[in-house]
PDB file of C-alpha atoms and ligand atoms in Angstrom:
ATOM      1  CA  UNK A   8       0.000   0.000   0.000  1.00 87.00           C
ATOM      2  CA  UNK A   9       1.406   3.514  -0.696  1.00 89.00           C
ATOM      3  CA  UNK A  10       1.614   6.183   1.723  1.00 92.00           C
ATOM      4  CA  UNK A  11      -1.088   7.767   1.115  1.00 91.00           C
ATOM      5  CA  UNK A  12      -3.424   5.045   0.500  1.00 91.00           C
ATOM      6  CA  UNK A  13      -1.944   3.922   4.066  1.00 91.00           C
ATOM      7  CA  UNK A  14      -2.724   7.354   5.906  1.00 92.00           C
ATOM      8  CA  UNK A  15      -6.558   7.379   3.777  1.00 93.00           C
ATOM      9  CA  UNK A  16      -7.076   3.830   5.439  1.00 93.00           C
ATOM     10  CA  UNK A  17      -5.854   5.157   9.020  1.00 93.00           C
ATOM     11  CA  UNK A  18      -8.657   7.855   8.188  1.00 94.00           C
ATOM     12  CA  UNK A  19     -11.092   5.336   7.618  1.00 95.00           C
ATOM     13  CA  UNK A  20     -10.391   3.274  10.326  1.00 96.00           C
ATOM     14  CA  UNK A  21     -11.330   5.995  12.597  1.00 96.00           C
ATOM     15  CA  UNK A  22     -14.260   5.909  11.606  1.00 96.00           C
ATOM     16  CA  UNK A  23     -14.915   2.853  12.000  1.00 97.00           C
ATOM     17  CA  UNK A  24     -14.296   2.775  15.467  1.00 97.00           C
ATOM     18  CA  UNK A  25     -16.708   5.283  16.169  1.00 97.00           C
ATOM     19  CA  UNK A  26     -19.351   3.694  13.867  1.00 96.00           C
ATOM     20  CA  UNK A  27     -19.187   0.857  16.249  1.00 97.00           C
ATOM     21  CA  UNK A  28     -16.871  -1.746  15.031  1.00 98.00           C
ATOM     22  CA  UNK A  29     -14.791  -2.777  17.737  1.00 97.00           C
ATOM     23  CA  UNK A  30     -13.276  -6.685  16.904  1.00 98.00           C
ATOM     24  CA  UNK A  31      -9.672  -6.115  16.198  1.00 98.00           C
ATOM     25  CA  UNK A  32      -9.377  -8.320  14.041  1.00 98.00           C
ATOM     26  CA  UNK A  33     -11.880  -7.245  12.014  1.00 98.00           C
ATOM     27  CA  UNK A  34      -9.955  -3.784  11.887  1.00 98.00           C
ATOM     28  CA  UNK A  35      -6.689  -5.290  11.451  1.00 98.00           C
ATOM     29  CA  UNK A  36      -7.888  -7.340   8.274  1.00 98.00           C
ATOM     30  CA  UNK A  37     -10.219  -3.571   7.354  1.00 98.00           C
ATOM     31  CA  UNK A  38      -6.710  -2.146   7.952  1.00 96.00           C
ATOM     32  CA  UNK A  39      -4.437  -4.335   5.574  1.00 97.00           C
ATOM     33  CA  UNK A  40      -7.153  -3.977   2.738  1.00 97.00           C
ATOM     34  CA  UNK A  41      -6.904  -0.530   0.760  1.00 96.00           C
ATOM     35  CA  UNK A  42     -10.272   0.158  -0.170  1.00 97.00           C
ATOM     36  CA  UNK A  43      -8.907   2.618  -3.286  1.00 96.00           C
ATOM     37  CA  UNK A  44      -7.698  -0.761  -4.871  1.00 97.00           C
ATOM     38  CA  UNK A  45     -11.729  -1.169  -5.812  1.00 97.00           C
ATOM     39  CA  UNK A  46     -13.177   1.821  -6.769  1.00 96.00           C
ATOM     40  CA  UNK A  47     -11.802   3.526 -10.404  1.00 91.00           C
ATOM     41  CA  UNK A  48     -12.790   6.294 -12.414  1.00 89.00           C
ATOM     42  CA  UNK A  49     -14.756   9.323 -11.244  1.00 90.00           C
ATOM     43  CA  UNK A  50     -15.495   8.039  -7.926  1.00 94.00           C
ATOM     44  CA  UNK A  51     -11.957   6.938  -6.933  1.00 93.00           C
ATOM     45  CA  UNK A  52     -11.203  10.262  -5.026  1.00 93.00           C
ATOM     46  CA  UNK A  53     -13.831   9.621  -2.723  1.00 96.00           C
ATOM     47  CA  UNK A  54     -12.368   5.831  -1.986  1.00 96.00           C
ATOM     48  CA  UNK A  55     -11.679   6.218   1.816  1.00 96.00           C
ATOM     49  CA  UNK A  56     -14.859   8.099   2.440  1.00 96.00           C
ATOM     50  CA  UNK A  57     -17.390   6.563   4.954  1.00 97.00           C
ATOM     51  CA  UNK A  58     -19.630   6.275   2.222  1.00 96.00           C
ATOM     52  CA  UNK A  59     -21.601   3.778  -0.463  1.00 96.00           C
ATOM     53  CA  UNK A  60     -20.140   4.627  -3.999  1.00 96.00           C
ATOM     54  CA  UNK A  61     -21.474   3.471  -7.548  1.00 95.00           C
ATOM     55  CA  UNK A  62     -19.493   0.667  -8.967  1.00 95.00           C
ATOM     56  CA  UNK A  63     -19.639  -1.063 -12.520  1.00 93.00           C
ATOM     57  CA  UNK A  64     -23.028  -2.823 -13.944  1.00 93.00           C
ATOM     58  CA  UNK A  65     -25.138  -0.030 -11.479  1.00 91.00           C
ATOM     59  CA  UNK A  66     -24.090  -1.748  -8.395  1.00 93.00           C
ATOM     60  CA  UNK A  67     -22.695   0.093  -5.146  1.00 94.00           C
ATOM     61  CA  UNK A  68     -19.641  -0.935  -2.757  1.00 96.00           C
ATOM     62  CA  UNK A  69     -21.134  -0.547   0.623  1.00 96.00           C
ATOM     63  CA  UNK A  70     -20.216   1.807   2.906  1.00 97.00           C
ATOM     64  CA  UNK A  71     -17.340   0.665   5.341  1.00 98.00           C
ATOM     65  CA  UNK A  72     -18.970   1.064   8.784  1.00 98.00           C
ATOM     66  CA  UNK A  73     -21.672  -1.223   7.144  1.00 97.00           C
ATOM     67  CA  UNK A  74     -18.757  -3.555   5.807  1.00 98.00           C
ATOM     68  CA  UNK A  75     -17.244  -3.602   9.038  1.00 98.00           C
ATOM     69  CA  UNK A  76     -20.640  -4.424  11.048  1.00 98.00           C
ATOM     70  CA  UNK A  77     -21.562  -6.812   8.742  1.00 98.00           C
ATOM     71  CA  UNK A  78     -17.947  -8.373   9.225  1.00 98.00           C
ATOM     72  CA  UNK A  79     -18.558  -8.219  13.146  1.00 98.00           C
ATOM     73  CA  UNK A  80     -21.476  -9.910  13.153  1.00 98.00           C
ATOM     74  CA  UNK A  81     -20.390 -12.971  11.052  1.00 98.00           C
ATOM     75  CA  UNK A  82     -17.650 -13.785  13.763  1.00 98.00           C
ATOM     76  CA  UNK A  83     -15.471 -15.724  11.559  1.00 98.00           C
ATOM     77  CA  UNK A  84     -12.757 -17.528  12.359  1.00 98.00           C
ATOM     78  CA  UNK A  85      -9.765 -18.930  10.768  1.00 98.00           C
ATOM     79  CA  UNK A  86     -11.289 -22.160  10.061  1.00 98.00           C
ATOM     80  CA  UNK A  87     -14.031 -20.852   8.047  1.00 98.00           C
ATOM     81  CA  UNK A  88     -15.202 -21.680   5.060  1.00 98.00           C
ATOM     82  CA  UNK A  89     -17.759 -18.388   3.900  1.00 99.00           C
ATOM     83  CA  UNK A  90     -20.141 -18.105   1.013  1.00 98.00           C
ATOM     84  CA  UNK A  91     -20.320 -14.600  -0.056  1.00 98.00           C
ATOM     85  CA  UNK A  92     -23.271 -13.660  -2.271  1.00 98.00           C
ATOM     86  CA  UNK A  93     -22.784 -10.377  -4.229  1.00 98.00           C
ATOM     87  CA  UNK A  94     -19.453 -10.016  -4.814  1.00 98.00           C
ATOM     88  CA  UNK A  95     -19.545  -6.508  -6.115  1.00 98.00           C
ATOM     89  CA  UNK A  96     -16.273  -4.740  -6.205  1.00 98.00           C
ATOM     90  CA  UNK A  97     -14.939  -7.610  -4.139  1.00 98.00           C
ATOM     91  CA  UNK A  98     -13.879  -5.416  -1.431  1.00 98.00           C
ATOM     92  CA  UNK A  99     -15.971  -7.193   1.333  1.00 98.00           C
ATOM     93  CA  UNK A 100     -14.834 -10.885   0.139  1.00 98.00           C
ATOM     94  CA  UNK A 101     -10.925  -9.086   0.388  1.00 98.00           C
ATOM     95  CA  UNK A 102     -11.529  -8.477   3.735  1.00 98.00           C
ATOM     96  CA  UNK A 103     -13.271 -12.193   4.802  1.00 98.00           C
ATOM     97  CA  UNK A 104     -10.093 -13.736   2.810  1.00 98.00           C
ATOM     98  CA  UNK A 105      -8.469 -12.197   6.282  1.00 98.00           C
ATOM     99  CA  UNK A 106     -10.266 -13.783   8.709  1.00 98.00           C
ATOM    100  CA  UNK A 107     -11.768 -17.066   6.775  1.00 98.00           C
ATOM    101  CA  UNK A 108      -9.697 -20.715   5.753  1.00 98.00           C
ATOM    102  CA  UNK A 109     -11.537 -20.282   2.450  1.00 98.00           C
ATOM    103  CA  UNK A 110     -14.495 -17.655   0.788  1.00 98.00           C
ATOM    104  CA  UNK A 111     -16.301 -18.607  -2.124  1.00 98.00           C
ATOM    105  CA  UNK A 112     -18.092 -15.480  -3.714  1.00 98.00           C
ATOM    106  CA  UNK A 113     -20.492 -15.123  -6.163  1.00 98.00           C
ATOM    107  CA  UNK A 114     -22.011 -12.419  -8.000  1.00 98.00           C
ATOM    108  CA  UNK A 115     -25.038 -12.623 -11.092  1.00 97.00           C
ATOM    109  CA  UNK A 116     -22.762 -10.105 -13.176  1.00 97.00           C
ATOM    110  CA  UNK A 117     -20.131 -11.664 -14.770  1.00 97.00           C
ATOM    111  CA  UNK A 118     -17.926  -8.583 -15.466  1.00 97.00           C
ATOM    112  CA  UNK A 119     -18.013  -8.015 -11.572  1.00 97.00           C
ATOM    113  CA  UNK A 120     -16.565 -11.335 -11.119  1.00 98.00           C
ATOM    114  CA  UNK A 121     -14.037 -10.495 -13.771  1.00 98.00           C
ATOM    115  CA  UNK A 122     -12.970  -7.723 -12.680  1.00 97.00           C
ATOM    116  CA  UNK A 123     -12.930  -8.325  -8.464  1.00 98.00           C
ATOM    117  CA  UNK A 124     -10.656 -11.680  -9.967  1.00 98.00           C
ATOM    118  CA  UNK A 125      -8.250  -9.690 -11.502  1.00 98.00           C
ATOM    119  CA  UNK A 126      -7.689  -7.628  -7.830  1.00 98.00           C
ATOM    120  CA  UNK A 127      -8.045 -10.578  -5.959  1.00 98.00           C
ATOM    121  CA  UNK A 128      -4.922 -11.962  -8.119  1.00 98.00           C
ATOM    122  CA  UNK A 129      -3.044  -8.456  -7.811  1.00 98.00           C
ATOM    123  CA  UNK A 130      -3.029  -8.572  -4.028  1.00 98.00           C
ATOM    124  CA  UNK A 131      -2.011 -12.380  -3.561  1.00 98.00           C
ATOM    125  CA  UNK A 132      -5.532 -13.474  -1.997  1.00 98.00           C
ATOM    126  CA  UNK A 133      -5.257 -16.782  -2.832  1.00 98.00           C
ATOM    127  CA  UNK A 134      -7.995 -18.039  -0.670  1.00 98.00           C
ATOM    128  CA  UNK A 135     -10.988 -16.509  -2.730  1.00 98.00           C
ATOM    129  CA  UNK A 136     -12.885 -18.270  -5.814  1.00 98.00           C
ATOM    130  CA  UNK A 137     -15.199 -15.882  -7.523  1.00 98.00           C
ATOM    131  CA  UNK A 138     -17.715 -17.074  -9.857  1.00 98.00           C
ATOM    132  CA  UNK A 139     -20.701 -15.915 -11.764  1.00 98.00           C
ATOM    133  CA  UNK A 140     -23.396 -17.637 -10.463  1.00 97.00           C
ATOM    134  CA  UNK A 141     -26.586 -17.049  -9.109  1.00 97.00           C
ATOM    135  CA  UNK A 142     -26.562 -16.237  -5.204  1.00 97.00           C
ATOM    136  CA  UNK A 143     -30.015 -17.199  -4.424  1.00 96.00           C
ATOM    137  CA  UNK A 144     -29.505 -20.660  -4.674  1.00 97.00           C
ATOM    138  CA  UNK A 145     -26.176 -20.853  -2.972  1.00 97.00           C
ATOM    139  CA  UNK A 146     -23.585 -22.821  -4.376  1.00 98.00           C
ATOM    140  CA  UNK A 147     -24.531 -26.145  -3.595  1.00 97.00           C
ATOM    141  CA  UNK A 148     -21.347 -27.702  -5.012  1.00 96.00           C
ATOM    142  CA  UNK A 149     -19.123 -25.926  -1.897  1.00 98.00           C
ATOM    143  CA  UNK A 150     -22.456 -26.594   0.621  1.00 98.00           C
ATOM    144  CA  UNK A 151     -22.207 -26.615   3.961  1.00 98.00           C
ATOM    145  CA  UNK A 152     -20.523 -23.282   4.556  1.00 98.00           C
ATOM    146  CA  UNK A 153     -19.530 -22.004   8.285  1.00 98.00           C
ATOM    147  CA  UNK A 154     -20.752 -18.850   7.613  1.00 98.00           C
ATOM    148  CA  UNK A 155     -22.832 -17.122   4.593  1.00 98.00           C
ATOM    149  CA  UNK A 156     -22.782 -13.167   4.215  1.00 98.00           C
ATOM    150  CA  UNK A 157     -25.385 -11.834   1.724  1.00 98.00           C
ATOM    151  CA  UNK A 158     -24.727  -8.357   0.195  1.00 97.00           C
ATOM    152  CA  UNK A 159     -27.661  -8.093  -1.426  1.00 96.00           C
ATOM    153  CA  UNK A 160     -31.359  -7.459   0.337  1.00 96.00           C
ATOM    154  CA  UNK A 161     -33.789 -10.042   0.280  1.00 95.00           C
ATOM    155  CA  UNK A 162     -37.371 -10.238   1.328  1.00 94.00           C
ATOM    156  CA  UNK A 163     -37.020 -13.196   3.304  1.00 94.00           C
ATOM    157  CA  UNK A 164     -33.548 -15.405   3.887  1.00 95.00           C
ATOM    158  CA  UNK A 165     -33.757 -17.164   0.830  1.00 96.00           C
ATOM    159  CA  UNK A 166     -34.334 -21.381   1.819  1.00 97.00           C
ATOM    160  CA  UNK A 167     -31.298 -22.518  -0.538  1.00 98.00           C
ATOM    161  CA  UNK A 168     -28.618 -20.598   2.251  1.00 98.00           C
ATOM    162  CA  UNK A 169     -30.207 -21.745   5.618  1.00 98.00           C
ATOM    163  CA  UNK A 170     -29.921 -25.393   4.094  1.00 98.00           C
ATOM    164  CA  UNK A 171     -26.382 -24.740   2.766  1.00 98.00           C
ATOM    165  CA  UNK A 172     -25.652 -23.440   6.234  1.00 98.00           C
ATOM    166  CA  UNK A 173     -23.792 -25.869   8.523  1.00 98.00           C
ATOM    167  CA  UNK A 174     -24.595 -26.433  12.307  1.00 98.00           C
ATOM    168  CA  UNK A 175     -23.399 -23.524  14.635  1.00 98.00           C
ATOM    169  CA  UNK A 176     -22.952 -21.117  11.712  1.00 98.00           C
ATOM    170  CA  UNK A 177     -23.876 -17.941  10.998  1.00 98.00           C
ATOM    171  CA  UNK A 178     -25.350 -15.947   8.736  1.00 98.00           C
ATOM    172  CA  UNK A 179     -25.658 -12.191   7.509  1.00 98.00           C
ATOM    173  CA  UNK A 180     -28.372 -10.799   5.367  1.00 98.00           C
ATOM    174  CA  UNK A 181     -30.470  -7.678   4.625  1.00 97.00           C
ATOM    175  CA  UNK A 182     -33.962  -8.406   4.817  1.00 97.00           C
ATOM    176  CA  UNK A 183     -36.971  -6.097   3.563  1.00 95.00           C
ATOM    177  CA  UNK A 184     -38.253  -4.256   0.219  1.00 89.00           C
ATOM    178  CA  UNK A 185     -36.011  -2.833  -2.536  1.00 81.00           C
ATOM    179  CA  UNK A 186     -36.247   0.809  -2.267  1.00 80.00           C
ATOM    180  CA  UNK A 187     -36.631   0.735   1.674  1.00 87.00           C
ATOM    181  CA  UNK A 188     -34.881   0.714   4.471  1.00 90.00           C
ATOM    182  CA  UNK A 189     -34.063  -2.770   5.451  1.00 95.00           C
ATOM    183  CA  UNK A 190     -32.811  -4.907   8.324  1.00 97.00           C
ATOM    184  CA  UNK A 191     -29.569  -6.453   8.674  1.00 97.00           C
ATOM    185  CA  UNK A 192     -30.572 -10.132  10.403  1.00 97.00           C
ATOM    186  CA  UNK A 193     -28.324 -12.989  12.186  1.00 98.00           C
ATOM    187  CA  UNK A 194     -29.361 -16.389  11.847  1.00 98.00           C
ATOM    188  CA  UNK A 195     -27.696 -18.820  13.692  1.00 98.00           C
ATOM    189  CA  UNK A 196     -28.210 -22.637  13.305  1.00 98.00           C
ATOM    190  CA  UNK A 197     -28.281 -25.088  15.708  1.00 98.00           C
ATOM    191  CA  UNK A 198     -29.260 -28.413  16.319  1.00 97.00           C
ATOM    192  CA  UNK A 199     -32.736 -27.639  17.217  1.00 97.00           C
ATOM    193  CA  UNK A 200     -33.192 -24.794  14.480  1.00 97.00           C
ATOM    194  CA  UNK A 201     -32.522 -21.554  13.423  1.00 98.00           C
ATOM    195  CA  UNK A 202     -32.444 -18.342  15.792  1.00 98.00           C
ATOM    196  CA  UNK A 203     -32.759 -14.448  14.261  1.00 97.00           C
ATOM    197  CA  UNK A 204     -31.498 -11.022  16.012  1.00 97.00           C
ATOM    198  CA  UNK A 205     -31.811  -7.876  14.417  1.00 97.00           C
ATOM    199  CA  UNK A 206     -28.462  -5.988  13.830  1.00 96.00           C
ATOM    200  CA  UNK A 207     -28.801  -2.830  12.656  1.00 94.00           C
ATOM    201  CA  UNK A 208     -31.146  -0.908   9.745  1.00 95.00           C
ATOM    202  CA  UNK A 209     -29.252  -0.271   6.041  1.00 95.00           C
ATOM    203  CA  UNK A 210     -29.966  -0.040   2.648  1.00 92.00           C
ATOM    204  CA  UNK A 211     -29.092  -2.410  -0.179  1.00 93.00           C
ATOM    205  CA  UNK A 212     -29.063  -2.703  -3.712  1.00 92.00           C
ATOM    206  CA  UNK A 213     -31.527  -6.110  -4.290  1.00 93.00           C
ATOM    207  CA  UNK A 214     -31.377  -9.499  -4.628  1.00 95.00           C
ATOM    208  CA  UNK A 215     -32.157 -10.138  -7.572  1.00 94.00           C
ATOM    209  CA  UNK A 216     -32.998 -13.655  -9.912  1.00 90.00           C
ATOM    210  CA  UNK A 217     -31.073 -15.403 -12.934  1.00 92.00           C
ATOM    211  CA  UNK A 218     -27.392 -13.967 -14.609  1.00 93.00           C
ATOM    212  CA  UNK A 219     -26.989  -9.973 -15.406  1.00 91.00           C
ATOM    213  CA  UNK A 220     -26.565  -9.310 -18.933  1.00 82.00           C
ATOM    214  CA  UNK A 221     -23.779  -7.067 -19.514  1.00 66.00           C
ATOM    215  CA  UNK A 222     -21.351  -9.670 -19.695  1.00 53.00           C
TER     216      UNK A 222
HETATM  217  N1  SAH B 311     -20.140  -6.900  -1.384  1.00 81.42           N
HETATM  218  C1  SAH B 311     -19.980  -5.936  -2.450  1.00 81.42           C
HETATM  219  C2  SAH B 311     -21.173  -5.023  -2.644  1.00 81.42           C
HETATM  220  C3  SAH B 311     -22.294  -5.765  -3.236  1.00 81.42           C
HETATM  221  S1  SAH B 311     -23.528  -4.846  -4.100  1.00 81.42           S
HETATM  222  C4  SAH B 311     -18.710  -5.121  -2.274  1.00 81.42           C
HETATM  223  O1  SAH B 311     -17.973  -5.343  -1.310  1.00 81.42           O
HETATM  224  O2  SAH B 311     -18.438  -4.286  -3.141  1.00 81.42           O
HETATM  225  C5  SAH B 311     -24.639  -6.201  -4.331  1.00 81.42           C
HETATM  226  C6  SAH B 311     -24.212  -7.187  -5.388  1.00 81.42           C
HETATM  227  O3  SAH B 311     -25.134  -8.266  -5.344  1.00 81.42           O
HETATM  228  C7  SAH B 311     -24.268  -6.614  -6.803  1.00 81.42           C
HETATM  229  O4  SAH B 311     -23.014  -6.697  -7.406  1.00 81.42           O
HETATM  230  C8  SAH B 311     -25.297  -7.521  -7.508  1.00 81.42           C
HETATM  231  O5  SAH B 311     -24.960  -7.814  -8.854  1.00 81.42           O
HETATM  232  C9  SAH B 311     -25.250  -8.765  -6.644  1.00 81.42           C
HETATM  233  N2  SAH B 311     -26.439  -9.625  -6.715  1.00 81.42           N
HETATM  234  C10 SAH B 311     -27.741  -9.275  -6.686  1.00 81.42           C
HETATM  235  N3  SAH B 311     -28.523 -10.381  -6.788  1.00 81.42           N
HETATM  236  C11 SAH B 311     -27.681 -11.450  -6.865  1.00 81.42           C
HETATM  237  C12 SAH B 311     -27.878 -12.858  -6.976  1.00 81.42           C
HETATM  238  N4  SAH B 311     -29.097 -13.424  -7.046  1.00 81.42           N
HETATM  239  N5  SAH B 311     -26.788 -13.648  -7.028  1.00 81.42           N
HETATM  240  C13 SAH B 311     -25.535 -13.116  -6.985  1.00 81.42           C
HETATM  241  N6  SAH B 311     -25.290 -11.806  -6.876  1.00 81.42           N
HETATM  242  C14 SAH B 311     -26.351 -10.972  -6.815  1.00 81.42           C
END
């Protein structure tokens, strides 16, 4: 990371903090992932901003407090496997290849893939496979995952990730309407079933069926 980038990300980090995210080892892995690496063109000046910004394919990289939250609440651990859906920019799967053994990503645009692939390979993150698939069905071939982060808001947690998720995991996901405030839920499996808590209110781009067409 370059100076500057380096400082930006101290910046940012601060911000976190008083957002609420408090697991250092969320911040170190937030910390050793610069954020500028994801965002080009127009918006890139704005890259360490505690803000959402518009990505390719009329997506949006979330904002970093929500990032870092989201990352909180998972509670992964090195032994992890993690099923991202809504790979995006690929900044939040950067950060989970951190913390996690292994994350599998997915995202319904196929340039996103492409193009999160090409930074995953830049930075030496080895431990990420990102594929153009569609999220709402999991990835059944990788099923059971410790932990399943969706980036994406659905109405309700979608059946094909609560079955792909593994006894005593975890999983993140915006639930409500498109256009609406939504709420950030934690399910938690057990033996005897699944268990919800409400995390926080935010705003995501949908979840949405079938492959993206722009390539
Ligand atoms: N996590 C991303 C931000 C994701 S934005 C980041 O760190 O930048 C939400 C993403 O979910 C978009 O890229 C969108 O294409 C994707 N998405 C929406 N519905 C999907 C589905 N059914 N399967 C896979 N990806 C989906």
């Amino acid at each position: 990371m370059s100076d500057a980038a380096a400082e930006n990300t101290m910046r940012l980090l601060f911000a976190l903090r008083t957002g609420g995210v408090r697991d250092k080892r969320v911040l170190e892995a937030m910390e050793a992932i610069d954020r500028g690496r994801f965002i080009t063109g127009l918006f890139s000046t704005r890259a360490y901003d505690d803000t959402p910004l518009p990505i390719a394919c009329g997506q949006t990289i979330s904002q970093p407090t929500v990032v870092g939250l989201m990352t909180q609440a998972l509670q992964v651990t090195p032994r992890d496997k993690v099923l991202e859906v809504g790979t995006g920019s690929g900044y939040q799967a950067a950060i989970l290849s951190k913390l996690a053994r292994r994350v599998y990503t997915v995202d319904r645009h196929a340039r996103l893939v492409r193009e999160a692939g090409q930074i995953f390979d830049a930075l030496g993150l080895a431990n990420i496979t990102a594929m153009t698939a569609d999220g709402s069905h999991g990835l059944p071939e990788q099923a059971p995952f410790d932990r399943i982060i969706v980036t994406a808001a659905a109405e309700d947690p979608p059946g094909p990730l609560l079955a792909q998720l593994k006894i005593g995991g975890i999983m993140v996901v915006p639930v409500g309407q498109a256009e609406a405030v939504q709420t950030l839920i934690r399910v938690r499996r057990d033996e005897r079933g699944f268990d919800y808590d409400e995390i926080l209110p935010v705003r995501f781009v949908p979840l949405l069926e079938g492959l993206g067409r722009d390539g």
